[in-house]
PDB file of C-alpha atoms in Angstrom:
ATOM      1  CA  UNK A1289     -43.838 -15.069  -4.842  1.00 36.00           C
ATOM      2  CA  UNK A1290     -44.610 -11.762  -3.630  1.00 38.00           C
ATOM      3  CA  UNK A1291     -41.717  -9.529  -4.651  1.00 40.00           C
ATOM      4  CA  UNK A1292     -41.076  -8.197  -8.614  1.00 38.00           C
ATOM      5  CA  UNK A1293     -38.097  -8.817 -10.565  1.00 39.00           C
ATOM      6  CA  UNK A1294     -36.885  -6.042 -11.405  1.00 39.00           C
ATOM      7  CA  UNK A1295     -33.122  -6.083 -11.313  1.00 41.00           C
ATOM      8  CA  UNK A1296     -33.138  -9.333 -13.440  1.00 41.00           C
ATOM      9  CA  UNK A1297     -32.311  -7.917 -16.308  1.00 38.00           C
ATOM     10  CA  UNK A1298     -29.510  -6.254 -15.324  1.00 39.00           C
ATOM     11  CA  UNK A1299     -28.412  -8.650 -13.075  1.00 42.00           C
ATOM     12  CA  UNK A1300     -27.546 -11.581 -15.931  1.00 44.00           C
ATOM     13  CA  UNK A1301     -27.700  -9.138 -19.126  1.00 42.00           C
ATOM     14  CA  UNK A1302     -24.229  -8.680 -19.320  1.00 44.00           C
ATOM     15  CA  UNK A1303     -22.847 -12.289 -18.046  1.00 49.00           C
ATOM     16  CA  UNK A1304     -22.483 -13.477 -21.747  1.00 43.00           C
ATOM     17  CA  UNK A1305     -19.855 -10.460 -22.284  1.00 39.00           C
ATOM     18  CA  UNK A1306     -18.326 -10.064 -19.000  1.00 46.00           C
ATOM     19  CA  UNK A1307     -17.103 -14.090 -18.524  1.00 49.00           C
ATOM     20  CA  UNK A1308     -14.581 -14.329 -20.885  1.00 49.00           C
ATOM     21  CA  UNK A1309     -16.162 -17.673 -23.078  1.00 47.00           C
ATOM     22  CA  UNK A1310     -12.817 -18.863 -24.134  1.00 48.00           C
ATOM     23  CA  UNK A1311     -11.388 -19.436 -20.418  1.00 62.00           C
ATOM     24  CA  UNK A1312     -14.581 -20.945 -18.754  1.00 82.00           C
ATOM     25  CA  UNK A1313     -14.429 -24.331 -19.806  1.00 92.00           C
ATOM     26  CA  UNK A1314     -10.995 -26.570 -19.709  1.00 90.00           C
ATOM     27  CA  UNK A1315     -12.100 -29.197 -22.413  1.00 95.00           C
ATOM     28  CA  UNK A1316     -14.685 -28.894 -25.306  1.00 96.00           C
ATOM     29  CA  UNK A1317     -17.148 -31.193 -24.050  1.00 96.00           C
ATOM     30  CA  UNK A1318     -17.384 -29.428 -21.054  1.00 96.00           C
ATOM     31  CA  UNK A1319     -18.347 -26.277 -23.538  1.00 97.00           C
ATOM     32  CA  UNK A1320     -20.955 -28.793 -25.033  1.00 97.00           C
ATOM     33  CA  UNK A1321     -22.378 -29.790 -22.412  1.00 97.00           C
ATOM     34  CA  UNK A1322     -22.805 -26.633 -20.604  1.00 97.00           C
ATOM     35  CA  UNK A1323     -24.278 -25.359 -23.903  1.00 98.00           C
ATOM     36  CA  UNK A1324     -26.935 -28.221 -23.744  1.00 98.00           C
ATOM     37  CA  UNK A1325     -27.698 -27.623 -20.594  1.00 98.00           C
ATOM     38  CA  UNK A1326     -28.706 -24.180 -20.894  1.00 98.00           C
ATOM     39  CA  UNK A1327     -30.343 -25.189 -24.229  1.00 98.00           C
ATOM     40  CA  UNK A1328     -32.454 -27.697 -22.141  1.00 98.00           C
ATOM     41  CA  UNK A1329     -33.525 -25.047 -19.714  1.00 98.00           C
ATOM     42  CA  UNK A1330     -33.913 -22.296 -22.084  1.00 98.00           C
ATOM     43  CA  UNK A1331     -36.713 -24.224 -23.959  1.00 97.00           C
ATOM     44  CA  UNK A1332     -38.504 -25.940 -20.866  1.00 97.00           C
ATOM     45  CA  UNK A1333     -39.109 -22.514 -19.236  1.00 97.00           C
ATOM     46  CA  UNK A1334     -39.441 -20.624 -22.583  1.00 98.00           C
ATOM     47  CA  UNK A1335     -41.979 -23.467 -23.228  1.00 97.00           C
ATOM     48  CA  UNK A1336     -44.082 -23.115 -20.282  1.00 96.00           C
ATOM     49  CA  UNK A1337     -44.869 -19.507 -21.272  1.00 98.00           C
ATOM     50  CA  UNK A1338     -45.391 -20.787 -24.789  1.00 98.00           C
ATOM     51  CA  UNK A1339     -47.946 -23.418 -23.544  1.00 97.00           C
ATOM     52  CA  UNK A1340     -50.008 -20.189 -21.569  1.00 97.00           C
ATOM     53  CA  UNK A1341     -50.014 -18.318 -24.909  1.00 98.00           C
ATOM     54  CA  UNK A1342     -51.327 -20.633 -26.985  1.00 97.00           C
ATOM     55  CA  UNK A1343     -53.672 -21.804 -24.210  1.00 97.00           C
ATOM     56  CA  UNK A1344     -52.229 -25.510 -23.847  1.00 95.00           C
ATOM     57  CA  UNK A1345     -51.395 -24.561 -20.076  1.00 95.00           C
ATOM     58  CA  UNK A1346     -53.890 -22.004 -18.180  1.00 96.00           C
ATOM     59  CA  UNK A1347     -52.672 -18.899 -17.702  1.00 97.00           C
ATOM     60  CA  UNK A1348     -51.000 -17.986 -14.290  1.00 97.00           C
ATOM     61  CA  UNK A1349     -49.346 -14.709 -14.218  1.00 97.00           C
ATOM     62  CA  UNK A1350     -46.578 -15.576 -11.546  1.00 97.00           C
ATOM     63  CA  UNK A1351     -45.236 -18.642 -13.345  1.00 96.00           C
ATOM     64  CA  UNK A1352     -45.421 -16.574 -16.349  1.00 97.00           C
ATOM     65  CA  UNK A1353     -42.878 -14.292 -14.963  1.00 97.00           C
ATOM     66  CA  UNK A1354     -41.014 -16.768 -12.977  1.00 95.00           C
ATOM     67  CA  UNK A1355     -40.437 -18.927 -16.513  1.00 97.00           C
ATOM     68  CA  UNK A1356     -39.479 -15.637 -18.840  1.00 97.00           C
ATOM     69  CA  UNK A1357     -37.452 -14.833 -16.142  1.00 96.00           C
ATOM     70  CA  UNK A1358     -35.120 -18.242 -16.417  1.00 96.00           C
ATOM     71  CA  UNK A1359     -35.418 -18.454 -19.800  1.00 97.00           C
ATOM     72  CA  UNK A1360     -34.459 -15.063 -20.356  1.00 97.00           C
ATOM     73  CA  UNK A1361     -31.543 -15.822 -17.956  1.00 95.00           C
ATOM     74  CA  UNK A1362     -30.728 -19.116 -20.114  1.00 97.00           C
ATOM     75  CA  UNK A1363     -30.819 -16.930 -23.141  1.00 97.00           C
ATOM     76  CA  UNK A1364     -27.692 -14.893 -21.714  1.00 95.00           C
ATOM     77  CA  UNK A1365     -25.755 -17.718 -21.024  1.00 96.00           C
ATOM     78  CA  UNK A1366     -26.100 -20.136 -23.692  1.00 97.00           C
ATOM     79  CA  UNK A1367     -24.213 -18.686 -26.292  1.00 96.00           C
ATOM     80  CA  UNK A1368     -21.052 -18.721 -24.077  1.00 95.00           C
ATOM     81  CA  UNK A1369     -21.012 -21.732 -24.585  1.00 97.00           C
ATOM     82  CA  UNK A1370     -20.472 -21.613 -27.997  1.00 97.00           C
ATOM     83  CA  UNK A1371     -16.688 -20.858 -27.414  1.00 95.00           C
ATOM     84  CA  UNK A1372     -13.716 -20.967 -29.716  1.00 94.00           C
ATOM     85  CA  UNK A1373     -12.473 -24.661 -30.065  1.00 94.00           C
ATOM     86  CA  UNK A1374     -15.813 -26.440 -28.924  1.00 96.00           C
ATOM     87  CA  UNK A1375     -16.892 -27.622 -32.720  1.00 95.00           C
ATOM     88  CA  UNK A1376     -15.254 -31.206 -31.681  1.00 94.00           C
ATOM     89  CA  UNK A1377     -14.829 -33.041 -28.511  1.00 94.00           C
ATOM     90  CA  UNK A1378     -18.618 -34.695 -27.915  1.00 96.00           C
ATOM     91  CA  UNK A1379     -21.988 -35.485 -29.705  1.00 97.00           C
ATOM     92  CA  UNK A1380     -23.157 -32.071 -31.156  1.00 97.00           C
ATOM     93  CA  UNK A1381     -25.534 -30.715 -33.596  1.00 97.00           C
ATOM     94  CA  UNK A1382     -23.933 -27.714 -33.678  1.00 97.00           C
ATOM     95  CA  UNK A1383     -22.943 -26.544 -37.396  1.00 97.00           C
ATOM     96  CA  UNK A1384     -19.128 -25.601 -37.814  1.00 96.00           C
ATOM     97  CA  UNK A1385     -21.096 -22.331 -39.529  1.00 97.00           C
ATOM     98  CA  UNK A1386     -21.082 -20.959 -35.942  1.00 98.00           C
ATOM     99  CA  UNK A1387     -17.155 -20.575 -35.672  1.00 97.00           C
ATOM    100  CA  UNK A1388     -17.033 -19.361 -39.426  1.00 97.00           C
ATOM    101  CA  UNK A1389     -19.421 -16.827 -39.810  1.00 96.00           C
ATOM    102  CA  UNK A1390     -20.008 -15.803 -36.176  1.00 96.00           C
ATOM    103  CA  UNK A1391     -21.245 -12.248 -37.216  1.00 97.00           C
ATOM    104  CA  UNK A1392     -24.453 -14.216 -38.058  1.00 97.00           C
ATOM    105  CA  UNK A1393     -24.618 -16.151 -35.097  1.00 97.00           C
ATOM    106  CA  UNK A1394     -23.855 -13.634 -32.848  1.00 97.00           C
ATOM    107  CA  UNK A1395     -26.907 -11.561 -34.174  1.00 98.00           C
ATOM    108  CA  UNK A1396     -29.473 -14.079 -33.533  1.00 98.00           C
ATOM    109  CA  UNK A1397     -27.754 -14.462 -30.439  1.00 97.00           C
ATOM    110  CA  UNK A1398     -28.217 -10.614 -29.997  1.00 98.00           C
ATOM    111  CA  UNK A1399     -31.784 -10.340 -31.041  1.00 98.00           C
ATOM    112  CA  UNK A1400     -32.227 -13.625 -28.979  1.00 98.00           C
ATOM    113  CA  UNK A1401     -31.433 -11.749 -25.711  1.00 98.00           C
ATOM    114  CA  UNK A1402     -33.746  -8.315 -26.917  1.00 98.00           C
ATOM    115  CA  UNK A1403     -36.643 -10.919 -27.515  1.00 98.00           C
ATOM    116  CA  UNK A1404     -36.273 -12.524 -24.301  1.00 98.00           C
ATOM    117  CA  UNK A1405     -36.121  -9.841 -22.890  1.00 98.00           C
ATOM    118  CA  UNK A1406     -39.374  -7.591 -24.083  1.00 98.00           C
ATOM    119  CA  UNK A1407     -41.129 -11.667 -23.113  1.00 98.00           C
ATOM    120  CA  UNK A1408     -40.010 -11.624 -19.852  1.00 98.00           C
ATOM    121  CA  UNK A1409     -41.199  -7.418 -19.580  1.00 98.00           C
ATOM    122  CA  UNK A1410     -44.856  -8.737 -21.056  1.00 98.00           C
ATOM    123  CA  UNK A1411     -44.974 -11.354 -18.819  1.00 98.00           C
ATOM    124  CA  UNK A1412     -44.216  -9.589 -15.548  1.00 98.00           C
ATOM    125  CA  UNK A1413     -47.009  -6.512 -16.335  1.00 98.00           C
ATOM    126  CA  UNK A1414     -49.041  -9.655 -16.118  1.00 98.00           C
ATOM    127  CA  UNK A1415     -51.791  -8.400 -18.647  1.00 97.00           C
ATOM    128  CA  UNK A1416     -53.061 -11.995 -19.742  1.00 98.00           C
ATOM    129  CA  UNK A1417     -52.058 -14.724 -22.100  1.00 98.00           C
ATOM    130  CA  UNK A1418     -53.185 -12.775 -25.458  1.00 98.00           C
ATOM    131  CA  UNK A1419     -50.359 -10.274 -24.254  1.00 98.00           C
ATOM    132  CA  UNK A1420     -47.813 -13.098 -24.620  1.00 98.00           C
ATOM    133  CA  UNK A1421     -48.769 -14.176 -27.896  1.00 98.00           C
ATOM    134  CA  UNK A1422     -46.553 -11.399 -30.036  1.00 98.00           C
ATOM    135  CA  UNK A1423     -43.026 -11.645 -27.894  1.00 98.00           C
ATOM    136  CA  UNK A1424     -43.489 -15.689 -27.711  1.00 98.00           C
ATOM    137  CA  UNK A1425     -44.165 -15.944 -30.911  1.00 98.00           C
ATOM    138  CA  UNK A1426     -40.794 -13.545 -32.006  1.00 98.00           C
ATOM    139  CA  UNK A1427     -38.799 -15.685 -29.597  1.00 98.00           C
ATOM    140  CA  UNK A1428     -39.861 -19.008 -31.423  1.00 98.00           C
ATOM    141  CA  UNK A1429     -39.061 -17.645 -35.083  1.00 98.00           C
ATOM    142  CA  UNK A1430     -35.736 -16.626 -33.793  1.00 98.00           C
ATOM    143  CA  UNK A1431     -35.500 -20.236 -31.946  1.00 98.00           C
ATOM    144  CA  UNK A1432     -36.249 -21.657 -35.491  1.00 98.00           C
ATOM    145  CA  UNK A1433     -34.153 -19.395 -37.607  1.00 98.00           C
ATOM    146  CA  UNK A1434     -31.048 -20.397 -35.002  1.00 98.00           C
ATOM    147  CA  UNK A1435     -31.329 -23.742 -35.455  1.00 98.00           C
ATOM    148  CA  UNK A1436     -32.128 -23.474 -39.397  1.00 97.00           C
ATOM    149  CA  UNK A1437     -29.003 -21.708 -39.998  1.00 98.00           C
ATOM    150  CA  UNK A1438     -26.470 -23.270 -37.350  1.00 98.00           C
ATOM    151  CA  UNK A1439     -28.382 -26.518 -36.356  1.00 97.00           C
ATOM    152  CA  UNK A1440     -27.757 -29.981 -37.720  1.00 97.00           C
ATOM    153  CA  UNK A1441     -30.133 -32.569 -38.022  1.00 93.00           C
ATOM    154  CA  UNK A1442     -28.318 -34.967 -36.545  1.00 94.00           C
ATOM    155  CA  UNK A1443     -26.018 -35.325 -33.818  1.00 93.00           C
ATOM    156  CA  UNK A1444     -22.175 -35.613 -35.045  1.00 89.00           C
ATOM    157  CA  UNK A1445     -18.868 -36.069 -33.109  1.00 81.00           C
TER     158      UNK A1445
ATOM    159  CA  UNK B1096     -21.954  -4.805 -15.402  1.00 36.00           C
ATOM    160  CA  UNK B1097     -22.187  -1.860 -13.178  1.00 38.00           C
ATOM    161  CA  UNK B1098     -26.089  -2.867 -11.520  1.00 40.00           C
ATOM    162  CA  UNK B1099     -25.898  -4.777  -8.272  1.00 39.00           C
ATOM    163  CA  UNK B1100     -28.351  -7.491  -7.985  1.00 39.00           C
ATOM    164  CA  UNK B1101     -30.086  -6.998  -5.217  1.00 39.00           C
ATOM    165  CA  UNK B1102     -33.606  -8.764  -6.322  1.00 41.00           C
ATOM    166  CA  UNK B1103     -32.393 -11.929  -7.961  1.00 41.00           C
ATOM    167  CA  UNK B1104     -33.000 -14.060  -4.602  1.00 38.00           C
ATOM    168  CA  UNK B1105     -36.663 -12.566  -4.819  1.00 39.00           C
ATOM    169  CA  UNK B1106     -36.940 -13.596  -7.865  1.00 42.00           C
ATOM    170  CA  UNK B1107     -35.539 -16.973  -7.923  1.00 44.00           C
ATOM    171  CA  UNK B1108     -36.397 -18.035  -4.606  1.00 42.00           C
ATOM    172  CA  UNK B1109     -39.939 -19.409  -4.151  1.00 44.00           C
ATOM    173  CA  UNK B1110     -39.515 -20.828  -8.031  1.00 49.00           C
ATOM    174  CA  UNK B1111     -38.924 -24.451  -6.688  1.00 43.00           C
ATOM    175  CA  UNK B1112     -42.528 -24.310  -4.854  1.00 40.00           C
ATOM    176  CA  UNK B1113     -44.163 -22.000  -6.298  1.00 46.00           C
ATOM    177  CA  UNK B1114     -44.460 -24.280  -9.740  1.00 49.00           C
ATOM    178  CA  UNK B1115     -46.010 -27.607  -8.774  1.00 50.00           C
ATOM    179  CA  UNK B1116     -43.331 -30.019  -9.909  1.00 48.00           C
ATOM    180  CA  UNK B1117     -44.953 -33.063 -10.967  1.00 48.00           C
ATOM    181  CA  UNK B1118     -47.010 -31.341 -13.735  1.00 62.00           C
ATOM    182  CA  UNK B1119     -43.711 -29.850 -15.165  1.00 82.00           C
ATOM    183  CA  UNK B1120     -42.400 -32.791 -16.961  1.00 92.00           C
ATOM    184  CA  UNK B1121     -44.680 -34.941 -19.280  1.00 90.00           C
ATOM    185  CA  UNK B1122     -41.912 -38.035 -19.536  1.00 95.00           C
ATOM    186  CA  UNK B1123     -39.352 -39.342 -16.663  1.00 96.00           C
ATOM    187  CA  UNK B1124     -36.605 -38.736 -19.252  1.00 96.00           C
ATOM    188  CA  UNK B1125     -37.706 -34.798 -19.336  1.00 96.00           C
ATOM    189  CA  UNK B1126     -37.336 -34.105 -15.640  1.00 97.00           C
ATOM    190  CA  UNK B1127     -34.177 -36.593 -15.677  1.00 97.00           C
ATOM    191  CA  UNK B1128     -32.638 -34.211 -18.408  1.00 97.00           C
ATOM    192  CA  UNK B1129     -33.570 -30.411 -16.274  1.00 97.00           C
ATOM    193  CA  UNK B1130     -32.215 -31.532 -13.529  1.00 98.00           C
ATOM    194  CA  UNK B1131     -29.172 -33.235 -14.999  1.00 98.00           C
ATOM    195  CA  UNK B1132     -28.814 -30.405 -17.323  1.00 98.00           C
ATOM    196  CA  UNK B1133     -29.487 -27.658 -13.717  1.00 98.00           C
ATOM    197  CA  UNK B1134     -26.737 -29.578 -11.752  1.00 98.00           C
ATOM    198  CA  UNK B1135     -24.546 -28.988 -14.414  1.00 98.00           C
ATOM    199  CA  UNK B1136     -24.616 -25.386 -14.601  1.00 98.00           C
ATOM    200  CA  UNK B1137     -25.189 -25.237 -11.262  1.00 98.00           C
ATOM    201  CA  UNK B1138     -21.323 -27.231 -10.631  1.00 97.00           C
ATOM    202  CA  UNK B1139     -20.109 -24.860 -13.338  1.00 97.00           C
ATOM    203  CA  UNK B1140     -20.900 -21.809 -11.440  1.00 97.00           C
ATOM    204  CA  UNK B1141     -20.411 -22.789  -8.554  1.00 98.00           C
ATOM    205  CA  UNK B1142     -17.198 -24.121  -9.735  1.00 97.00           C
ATOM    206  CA  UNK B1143     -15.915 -20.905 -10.761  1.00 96.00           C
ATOM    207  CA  UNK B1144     -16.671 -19.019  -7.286  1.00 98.00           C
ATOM    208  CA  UNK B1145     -15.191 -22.174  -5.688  1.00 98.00           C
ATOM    209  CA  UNK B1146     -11.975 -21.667  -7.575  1.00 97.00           C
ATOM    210  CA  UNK B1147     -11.270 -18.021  -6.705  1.00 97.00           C
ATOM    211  CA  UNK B1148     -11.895 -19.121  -3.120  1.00 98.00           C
ATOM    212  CA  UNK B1149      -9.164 -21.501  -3.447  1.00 97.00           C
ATOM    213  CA  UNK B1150      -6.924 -18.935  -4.933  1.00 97.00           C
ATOM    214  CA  UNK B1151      -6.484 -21.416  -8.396  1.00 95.00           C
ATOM    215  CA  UNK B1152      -8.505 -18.900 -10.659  1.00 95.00           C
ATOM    216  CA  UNK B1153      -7.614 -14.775 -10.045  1.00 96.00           C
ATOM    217  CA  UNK B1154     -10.126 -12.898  -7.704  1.00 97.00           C
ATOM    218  CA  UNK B1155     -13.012 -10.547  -9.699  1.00 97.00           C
ATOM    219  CA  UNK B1156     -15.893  -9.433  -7.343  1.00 97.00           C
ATOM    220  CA  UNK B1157     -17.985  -8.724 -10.371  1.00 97.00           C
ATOM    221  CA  UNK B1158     -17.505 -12.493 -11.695  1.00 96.00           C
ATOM    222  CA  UNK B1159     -17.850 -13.941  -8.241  1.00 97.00           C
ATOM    223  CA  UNK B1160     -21.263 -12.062  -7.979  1.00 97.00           C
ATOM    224  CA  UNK B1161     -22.741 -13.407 -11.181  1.00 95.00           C
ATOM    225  CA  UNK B1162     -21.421 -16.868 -11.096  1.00 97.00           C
ATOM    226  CA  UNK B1163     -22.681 -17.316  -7.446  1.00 97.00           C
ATOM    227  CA  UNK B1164     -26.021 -15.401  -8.224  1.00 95.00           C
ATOM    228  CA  UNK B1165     -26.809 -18.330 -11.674  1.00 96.00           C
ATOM    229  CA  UNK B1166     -25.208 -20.871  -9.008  1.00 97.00           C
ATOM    230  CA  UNK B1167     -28.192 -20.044  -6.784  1.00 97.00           C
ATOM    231  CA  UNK B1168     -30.521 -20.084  -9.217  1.00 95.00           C
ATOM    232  CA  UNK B1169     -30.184 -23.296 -10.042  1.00 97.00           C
ATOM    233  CA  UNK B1170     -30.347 -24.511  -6.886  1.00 97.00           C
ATOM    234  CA  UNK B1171     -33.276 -23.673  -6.723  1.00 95.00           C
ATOM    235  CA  UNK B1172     -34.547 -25.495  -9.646  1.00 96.00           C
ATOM    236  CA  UNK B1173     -32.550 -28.064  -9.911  1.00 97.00           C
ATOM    237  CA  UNK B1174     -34.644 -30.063  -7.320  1.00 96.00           C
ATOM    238  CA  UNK B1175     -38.035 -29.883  -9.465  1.00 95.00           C
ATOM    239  CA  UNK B1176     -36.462 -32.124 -11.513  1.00 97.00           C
ATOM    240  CA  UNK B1177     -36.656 -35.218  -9.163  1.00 97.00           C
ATOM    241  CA  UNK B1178     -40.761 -35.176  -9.755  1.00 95.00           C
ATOM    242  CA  UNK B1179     -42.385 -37.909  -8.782  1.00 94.00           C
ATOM    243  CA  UNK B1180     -42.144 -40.980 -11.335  1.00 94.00           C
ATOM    244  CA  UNK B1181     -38.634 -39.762 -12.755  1.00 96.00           C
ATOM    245  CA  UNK B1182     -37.072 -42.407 -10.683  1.00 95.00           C
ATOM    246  CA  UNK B1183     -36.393 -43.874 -14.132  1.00 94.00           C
ATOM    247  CA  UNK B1184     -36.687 -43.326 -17.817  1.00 94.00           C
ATOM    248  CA  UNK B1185     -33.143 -42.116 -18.589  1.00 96.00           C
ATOM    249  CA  UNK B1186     -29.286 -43.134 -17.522  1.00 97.00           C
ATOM    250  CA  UNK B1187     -29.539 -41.689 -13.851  1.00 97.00           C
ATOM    251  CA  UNK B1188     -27.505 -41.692 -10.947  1.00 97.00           C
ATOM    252  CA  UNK B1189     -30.143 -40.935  -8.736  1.00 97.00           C
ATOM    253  CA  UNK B1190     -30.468 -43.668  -5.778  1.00 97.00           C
ATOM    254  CA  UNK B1191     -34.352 -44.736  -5.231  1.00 96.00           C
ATOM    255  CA  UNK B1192     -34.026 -43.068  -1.747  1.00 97.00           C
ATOM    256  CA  UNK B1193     -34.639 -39.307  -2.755  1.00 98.00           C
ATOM    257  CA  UNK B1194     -38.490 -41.043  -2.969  1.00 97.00           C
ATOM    258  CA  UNK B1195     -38.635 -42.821  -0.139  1.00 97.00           C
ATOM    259  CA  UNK B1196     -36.713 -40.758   2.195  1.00 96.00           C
ATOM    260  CA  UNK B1197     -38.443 -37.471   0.741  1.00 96.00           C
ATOM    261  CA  UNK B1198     -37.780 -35.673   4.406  1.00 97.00           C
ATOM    262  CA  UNK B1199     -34.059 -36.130   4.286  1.00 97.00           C
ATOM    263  CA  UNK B1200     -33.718 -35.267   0.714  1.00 97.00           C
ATOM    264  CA  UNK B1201     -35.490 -32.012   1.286  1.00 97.00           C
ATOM    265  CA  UNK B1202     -33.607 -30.856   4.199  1.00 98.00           C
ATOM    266  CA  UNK B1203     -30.620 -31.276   2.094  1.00 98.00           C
ATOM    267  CA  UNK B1204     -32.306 -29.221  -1.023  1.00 97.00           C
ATOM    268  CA  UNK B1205     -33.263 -26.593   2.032  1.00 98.00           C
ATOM    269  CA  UNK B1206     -29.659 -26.400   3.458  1.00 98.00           C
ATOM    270  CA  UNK B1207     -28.380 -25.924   0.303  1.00 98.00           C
ATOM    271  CA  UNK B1208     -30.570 -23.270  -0.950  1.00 98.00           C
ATOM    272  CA  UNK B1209     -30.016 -21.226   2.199  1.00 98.00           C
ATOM    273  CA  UNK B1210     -26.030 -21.912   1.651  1.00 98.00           C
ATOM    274  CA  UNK B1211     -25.679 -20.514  -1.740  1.00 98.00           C
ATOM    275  CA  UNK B1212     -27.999 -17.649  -0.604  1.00 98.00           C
ATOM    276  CA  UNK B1213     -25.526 -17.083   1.847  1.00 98.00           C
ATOM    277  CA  UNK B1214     -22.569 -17.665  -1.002  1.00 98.00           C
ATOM    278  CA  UNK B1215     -24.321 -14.947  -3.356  1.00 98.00           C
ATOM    279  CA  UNK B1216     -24.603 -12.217  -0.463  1.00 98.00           C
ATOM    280  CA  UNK B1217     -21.147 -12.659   0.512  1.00 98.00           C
ATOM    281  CA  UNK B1218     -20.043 -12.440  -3.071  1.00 98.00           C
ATOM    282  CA  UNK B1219     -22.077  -9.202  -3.864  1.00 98.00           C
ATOM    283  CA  UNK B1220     -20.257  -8.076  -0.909  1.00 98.00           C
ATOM    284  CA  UNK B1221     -16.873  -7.945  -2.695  1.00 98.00           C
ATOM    285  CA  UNK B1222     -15.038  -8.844   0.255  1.00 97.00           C
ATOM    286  CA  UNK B1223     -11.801 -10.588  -1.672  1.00 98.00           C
ATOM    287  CA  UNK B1224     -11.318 -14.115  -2.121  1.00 98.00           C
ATOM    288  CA  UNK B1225     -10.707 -15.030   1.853  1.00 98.00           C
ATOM    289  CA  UNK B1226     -14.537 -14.000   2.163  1.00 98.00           C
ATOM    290  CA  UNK B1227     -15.618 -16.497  -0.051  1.00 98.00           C
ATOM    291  CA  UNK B1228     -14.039 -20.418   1.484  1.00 98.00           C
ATOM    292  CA  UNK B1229     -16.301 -20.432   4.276  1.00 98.00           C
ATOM    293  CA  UNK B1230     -19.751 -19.833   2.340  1.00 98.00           C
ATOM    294  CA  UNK B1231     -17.666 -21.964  -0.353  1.00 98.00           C
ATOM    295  CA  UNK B1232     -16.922 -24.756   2.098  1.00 98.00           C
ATOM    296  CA  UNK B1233     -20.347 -24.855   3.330  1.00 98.00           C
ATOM    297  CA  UNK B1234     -21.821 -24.781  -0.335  1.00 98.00           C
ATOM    298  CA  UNK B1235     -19.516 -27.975  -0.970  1.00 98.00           C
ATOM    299  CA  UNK B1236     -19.936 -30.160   1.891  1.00 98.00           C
ATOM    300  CA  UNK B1237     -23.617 -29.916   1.130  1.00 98.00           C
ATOM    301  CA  UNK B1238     -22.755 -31.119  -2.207  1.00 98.00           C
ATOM    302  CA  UNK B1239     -20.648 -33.917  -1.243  1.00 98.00           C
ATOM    303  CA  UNK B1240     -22.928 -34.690   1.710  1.00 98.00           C
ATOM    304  CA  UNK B1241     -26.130 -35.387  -0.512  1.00 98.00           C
ATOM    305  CA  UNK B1242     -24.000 -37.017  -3.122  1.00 98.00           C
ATOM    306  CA  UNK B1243     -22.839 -39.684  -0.687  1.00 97.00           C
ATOM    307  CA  UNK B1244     -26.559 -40.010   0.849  1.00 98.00           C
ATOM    308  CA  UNK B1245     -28.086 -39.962  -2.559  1.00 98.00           C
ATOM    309  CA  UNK B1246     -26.459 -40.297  -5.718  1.00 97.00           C
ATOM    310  CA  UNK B1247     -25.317 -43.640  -7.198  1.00 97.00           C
ATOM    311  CA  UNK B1248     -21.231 -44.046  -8.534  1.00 93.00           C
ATOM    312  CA  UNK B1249     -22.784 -45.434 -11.859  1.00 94.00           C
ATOM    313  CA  UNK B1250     -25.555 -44.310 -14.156  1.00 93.00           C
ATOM    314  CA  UNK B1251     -28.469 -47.493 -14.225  1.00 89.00           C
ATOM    315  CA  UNK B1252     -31.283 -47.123 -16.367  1.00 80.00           C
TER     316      UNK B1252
END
């Protein structure tokens, strides 16, 4: 890939807020599934840039960016899935916290986006896998703080 | 969101070759669950664009823009997940053909990227809802076309 990304950011920074949640999805486990999927995504790309920092994977600058990039653009759409009347309707681990004391959620949701963000910056200037270390490393304690607070253990109906 | 997004097909669209896709996925299951978990938001986006075509959801160039732009997106991911080996591993529909008849499969993952190229530029364009049926139309034969070629009507292990 020869061109930048430059107007990624902008182009899916706002999709979360501008796509009303509540009206995108006609049943609940349409909500739960689309939340899965971008879940899934999310954490394959996000872990590809992972696997560079900690030197798992070897570093390549392009897939770097390419990988921030969708997982940055996962990170914006996730959390619409979360909507209003999706606790119920298909296997989820999602805690019933997240409809209760959405403040909460929607900060690590917030700070989820910022982190993802400053990653997928890092990894487009491209200056090496030590340079990824610090934003991969914020995205995964947010990751883990997420799914402390508002994950289950196991899946539930 | 008031930016255009002029460099998202830049960005997004060498992703499919530019990361080799067998050495994305260390189980069958893992590529079976991107790709499952790509066509899914890649029908949900699409779906929404498709519906303001149709005139069953209200026109909003802004929405139509973002939806089609995370529609294209996927499409060009989505098709990493059929690495070699994921034949199996998980419920798929996938027919045993996308691995034998590689060429065929391809062209269709080619048309289809060029389609919803074609579906995001008309949609950045803003040129109502009557502007979006035939890049729509095009987008869903393509759809129905591969699915008759190459998916299965039941999941098999």
């Amino acid at each position: 890939m020869k061109h930048p990304l430059p107007a990624l950011a902008a182009a899916v920074c706002c999709l979360a807020t501008a796509l009303p949640a509540a009206a995108q999805f006609q049943k609940p486990e349409d909500a739960i599934k689309y939340r899965h999927s971008a879940m899934t995504l999310q954490a394959a790309h996000f872990g590809r840039v992972a696997a560079m920092a900690s030197g798992r994977a070897p570093y390549d600058a392009q897939a770097a960016a390419e990988n921030a990039s969708i997982a940055r653009t996962m990170s914006t759409i996730a959390f619409a899935g979360f909507a209003p009347g999706s606790e119920k309707g298909a296997p989820t681990r999602a805690k019933p916290d997240i409809w209760t004391d959405t403040a909460e959620f929607k900060k690590y949701a917030d700070q989820l986006q910022t982190a993802m963000a400053k990653l997928e910056e890092v990894a487009r200037a491209g200056g090496g896998a030590d340079a990824l270390k610090g934003p991969v490393g914020d995205v995964g304690k947010l990751c883990k703080g997420c799914h402390d607070d508002f994950r289950n253990e196991k899946l539930s109906n």
